mmCIF file of C-alpha atoms in Angstrom:
data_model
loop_
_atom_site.group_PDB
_atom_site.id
_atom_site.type_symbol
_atom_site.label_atom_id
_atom_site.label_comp_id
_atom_site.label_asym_id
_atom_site.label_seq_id
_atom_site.Cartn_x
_atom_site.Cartn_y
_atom_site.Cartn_z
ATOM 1 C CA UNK T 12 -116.055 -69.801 93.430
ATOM 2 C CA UNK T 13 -118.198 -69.691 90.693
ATOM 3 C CA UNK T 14 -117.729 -68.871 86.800
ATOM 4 C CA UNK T 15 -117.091 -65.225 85.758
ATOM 5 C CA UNK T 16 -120.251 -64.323 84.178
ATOM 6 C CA UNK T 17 -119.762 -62.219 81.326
ATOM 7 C CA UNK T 18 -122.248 -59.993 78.831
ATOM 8 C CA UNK T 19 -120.399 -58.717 75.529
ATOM 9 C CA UNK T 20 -122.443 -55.377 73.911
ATOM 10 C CA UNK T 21 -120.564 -55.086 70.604
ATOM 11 C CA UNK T 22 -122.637 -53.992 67.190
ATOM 12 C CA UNK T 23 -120.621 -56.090 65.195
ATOM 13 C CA UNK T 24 -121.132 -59.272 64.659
ATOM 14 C CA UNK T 25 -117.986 -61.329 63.846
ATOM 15 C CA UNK T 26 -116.553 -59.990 66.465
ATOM 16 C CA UNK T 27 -119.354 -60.283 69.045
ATOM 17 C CA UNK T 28 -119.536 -64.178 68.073
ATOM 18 C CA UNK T 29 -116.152 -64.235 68.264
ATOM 19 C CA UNK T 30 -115.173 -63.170 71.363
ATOM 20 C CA UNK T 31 -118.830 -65.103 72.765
ATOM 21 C CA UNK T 32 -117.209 -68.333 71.295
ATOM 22 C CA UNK T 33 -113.396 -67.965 72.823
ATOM 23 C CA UNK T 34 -114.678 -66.549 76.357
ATOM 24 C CA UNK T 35 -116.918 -69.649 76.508
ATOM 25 C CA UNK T 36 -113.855 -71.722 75.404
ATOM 26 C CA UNK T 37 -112.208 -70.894 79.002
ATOM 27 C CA UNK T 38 -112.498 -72.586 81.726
ATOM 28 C CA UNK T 39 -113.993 -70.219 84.445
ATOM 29 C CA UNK T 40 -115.672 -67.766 82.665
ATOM 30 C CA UNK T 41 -119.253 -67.834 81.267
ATOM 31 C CA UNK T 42 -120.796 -65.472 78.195
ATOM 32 C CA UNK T 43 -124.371 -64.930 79.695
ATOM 33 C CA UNK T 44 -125.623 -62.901 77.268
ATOM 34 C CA UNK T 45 -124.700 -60.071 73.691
ATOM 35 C CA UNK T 46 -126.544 -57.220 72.451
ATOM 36 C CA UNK T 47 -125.841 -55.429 69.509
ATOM 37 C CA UNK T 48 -127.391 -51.960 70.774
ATOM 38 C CA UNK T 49 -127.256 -49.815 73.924
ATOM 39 C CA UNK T 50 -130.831 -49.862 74.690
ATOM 40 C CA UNK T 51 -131.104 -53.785 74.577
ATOM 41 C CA UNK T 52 -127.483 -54.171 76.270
ATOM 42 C CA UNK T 53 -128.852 -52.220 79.171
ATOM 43 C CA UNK T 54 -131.916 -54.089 79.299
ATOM 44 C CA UNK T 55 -129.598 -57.340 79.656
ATOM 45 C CA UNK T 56 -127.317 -55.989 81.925
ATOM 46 C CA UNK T 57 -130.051 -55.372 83.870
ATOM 47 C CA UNK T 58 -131.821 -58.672 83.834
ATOM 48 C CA UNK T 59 -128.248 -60.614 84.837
ATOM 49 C CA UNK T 60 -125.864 -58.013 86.379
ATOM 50 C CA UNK T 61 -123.016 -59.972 85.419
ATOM 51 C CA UNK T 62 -119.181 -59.706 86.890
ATOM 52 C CA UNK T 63 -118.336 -58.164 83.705
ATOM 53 C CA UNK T 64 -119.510 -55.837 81.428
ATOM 54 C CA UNK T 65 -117.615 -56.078 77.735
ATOM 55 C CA UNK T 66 -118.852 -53.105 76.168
ATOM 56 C CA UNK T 67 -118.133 -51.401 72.972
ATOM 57 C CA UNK T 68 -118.225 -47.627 73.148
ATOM 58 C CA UNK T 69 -119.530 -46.781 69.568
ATOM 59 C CA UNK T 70 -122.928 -48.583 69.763
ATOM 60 C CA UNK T 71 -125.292 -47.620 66.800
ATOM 61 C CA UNK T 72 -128.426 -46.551 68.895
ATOM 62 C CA UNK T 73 -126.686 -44.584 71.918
ATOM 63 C CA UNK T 74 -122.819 -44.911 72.769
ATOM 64 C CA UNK T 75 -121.216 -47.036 75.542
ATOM 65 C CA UNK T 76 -120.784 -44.377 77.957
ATOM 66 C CA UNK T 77 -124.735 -43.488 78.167
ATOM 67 C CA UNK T 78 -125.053 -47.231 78.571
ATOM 68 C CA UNK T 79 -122.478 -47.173 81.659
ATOM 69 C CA UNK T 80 -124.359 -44.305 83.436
ATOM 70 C CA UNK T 81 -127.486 -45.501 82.720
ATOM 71 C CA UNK T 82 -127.178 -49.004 83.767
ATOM 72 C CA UNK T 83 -124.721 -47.589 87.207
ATOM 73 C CA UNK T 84 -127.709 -45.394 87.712
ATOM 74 C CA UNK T 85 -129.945 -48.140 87.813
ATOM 75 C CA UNK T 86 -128.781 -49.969 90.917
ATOM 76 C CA UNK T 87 -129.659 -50.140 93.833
ATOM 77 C CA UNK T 88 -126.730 -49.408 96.932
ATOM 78 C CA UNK T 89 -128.242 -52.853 98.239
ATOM 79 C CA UNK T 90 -127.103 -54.661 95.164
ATOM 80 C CA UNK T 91 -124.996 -57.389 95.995
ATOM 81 C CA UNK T 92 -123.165 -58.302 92.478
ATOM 82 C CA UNK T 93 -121.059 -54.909 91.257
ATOM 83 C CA UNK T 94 -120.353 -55.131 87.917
ATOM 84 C CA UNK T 95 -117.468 -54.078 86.727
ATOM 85 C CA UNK T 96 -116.643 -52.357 83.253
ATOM 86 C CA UNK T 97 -114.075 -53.137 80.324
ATOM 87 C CA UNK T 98 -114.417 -50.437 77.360
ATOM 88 C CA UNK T 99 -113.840 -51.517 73.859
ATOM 89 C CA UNK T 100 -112.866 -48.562 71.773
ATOM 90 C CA UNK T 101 -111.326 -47.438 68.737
ATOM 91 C CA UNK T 102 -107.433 -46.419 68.526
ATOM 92 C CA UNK T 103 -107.568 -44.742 65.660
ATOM 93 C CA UNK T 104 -110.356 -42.286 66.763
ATOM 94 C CA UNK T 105 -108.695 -39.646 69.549
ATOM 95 C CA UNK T 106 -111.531 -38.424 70.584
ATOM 96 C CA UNK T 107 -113.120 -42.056 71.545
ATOM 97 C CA UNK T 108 -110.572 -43.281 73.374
ATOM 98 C CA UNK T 109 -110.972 -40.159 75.457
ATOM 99 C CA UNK T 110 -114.572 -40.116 75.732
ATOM 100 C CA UNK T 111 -114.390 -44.204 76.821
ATOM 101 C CA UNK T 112 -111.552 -42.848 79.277
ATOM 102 C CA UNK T 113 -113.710 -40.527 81.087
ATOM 103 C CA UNK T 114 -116.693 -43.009 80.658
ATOM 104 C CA UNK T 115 -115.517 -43.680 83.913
ATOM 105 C CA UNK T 116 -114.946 -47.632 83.291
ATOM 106 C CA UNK T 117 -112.876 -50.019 85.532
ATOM 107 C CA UNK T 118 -110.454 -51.097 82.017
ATOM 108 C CA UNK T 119 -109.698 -50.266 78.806
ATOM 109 C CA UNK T 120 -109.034 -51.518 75.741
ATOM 110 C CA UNK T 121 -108.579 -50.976 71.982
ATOM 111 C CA UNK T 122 -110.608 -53.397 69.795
ATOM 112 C CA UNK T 123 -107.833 -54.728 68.278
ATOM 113 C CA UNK T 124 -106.637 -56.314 71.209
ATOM 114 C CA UNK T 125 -104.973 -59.809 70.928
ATOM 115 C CA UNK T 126 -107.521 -62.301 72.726
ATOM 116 C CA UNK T 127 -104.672 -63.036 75.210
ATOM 117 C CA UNK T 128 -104.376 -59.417 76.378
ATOM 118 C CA UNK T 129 -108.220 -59.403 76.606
ATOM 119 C CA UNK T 130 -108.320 -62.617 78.584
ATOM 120 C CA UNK T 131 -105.927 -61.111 80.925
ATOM 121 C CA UNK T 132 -108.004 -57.649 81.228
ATOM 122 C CA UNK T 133 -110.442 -59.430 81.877
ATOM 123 C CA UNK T 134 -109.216 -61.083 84.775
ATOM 124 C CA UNK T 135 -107.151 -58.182 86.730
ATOM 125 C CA UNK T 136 -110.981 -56.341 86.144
ATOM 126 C CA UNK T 137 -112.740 -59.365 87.804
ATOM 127 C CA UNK T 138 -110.398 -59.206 90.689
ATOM 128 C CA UNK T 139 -110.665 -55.532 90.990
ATOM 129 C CA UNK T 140 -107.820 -53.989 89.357
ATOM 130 C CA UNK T 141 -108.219 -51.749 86.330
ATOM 131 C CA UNK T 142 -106.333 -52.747 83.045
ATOM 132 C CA UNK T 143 -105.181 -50.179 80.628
ATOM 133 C CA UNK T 144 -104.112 -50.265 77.154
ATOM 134 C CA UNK T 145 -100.707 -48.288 76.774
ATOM 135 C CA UNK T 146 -102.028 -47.110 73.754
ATOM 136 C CA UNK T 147 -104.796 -45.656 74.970
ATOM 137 C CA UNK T 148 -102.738 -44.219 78.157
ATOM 138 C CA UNK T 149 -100.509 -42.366 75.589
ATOM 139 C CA UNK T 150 -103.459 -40.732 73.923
ATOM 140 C CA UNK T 151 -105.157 -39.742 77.322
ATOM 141 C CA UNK T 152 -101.454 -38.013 78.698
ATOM 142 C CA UNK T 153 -100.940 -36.471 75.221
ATOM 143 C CA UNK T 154 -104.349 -35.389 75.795
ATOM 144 C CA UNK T 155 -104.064 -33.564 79.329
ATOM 145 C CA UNK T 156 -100.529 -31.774 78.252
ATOM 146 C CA UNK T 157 -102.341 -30.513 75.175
ATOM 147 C CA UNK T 158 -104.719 -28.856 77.930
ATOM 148 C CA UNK T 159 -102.413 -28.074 80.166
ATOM 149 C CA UNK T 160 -100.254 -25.938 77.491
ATOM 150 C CA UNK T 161 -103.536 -24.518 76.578
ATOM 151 C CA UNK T 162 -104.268 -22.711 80.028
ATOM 152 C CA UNK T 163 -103.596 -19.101 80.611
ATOM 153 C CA UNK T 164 -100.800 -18.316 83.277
ATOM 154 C CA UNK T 165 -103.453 -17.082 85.470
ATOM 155 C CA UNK T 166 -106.545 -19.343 84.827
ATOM 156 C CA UNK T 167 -107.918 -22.131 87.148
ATOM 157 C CA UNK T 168 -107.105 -25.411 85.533
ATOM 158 C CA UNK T 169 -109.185 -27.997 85.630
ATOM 159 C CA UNK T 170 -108.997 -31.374 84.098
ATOM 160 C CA UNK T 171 -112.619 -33.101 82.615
ATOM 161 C CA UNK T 172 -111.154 -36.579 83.331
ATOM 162 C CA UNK T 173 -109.994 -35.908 86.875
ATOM 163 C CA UNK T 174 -112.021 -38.550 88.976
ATOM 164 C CA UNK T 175 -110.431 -39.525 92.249
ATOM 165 C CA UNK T 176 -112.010 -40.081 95.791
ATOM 166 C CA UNK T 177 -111.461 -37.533 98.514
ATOM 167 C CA UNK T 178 -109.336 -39.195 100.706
ATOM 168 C CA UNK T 179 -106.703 -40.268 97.598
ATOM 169 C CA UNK T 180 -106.480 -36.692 96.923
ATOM 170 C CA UNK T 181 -105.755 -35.421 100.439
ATOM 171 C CA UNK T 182 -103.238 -38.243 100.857
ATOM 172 C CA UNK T 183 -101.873 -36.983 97.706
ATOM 173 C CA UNK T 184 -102.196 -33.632 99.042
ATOM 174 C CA UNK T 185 -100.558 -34.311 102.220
ATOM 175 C CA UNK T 186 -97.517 -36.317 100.629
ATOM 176 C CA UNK T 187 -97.191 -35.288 97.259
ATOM 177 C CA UNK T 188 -94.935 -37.037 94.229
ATOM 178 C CA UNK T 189 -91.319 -35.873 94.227
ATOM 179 C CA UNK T 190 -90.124 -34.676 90.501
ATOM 180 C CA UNK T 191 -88.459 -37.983 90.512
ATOM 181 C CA UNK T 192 -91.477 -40.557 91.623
ATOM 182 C CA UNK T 193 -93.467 -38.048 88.577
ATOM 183 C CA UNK T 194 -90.996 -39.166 86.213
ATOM 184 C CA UNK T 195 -91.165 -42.724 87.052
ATOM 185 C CA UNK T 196 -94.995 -42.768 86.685
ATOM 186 C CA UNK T 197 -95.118 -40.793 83.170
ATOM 187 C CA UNK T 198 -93.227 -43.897 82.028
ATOM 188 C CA UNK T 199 -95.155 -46.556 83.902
ATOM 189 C CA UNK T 200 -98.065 -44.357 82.362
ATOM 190 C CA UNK T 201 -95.936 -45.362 78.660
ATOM 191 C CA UNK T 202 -96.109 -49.406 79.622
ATOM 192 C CA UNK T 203 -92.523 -49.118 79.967
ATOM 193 C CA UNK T 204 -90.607 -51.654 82.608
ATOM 194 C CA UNK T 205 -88.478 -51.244 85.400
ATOM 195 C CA UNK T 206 -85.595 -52.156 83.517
ATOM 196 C CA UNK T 207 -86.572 -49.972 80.395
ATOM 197 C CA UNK T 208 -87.375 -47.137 82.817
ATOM 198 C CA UNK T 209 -84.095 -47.676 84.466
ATOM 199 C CA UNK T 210 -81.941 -46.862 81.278
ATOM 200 C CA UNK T 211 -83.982 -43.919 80.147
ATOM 201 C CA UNK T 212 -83.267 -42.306 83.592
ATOM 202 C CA UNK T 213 -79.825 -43.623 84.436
ATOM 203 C CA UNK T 214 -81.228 -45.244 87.401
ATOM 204 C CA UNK T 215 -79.768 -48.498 88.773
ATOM 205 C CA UNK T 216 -82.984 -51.385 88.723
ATOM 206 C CA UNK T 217 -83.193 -51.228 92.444
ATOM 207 C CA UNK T 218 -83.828 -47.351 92.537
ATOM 208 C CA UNK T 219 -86.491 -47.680 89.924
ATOM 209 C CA UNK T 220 -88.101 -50.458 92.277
ATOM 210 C CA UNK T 221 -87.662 -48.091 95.084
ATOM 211 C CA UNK T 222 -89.554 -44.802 93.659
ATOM 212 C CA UNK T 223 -92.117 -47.403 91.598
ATOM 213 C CA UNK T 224 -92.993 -48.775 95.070
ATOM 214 C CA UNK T 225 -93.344 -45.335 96.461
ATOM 215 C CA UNK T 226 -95.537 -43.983 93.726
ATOM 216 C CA UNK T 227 -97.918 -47.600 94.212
ATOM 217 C CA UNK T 228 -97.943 -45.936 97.967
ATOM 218 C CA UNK T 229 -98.891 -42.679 97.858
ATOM 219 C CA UNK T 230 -101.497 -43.216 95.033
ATOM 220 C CA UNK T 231 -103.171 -46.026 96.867
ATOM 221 C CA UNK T 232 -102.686 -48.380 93.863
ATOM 222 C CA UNK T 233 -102.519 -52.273 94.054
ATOM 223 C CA UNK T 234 -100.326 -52.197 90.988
ATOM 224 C CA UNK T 235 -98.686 -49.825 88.196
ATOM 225 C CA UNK T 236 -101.944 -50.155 85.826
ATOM 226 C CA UNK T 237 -103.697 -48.470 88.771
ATOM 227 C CA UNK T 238 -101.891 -45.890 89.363
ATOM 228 C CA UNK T 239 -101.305 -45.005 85.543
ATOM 229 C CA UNK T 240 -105.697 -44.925 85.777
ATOM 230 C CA UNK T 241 -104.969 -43.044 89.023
ATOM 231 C CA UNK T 242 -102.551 -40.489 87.557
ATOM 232 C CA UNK T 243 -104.795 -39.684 83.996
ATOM 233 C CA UNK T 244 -107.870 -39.498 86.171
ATOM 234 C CA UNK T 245 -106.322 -36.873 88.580
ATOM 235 C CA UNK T 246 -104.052 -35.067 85.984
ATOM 236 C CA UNK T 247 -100.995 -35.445 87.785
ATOM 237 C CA UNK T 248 -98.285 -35.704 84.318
ATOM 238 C CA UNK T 249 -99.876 -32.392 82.673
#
């Protein structure tokens, strides 16, 4: 196999060098390209369709998620290389870590990330598993129960993040989470452990393993930072 080729988008500069330098420092993985601005990132994305996409959602020109769409939009079903997305965004601005949420991207992360963490995202992304910040997952649940307590008794919820294929929901549908499996995912959802999730429910560690292994099953998740992704996207903890 060859090196992960990866494109950084970040408007500014310290950290764009930065992370261009200590990517290119590991073995495996190749920086192929930075922009500082939407339009020009999407040009380059374009021109190399990388494995990875590190992109910054508060770009000066246009934001990340216009790039995402535009640059999805762009190809082709007949394109061999997929790129895959990590967002970079901003914990201390709610509202863009939930607009880089429903950006629809394959990981997330806040930009103050340690480089190890990012290294790691980077690869769980690159071998198809998303990657999500607990911080950000904490903002996105506090985010749905806010809407959730906002709906009228008799009003249609709906959920602007819910994004989940067809046959995941009817599987859902068909075998849905038991209050107990729903309380073990809002605390995977909270990047807490089997162990730590084992003494906030009085659980014995085997139990824990037991409904954690269930949840993975009936969401169709590889591992618990898929189905925390999973259970944002289809508003399962409002």
């Amino acid at each position: 196999m060859g090196d992960i080729r990866v494109v950084i988008i970040e408007d500014h500069s310290l950290t764009r060098i930065g992370m261009r330098s200590s990517l290119n420092e590991q073995e495996g993985i190749q920086v192929v390209g930075d922009e500082a601005t939407a339009s020009n990132g999407l040009k380059l994305l374009q021109s190399t369709k990388p494995d990875i996409a590190i992109i910054d959602i508060g770009l000066p020109d246009r934001d990340g998620i216009w790039l995402v769409q535009q640059f999805r939009e762009s190809l082709t079903p007949e394109t061999a290389v997929q790129t895959k997305v990590m967002m970079l965004t901003s914990f201390a601005k709610e509202q863009m870590v939930l607009a880089a949420f429903a950006a629809g991207a394959d990981s997330y992360c806040v930009k103050t990330i340690k480089f190890e963490l990012l290294l790691e995202a980077l690869h769980i992304t690159h071998e198809g598993q998303s990657w999500i910040d607990p911080a950000i997952a904490r903002i996105v649940l506090k985010h749905t129960r806010q809407g959730a307590a906002a709906v009228k008794p008799n009003a249609t919820q709906t959920v602007a993040i819910s994004a989940i294929d067809p046959e995941q929901a009817s599987i859902l549908q068909a075998d849905p989470l038991t209050n107990r499996e729903l309380q073990v995912l809002e605390l995977i959802v909270q990047g807490y452990s089997n162990n730590e999730i084992a003494q906030k429910l009085y659980l014995s560690l085997g139990s824990v393993k037991v409904y954690v292994r269930g949840v993975l099953n009936k969401l169709c998740a590889s591992d618990r930072t898929q189905a925390a992704v999973l259970a944002l996207r289809a508003g399962l903890l409002n």
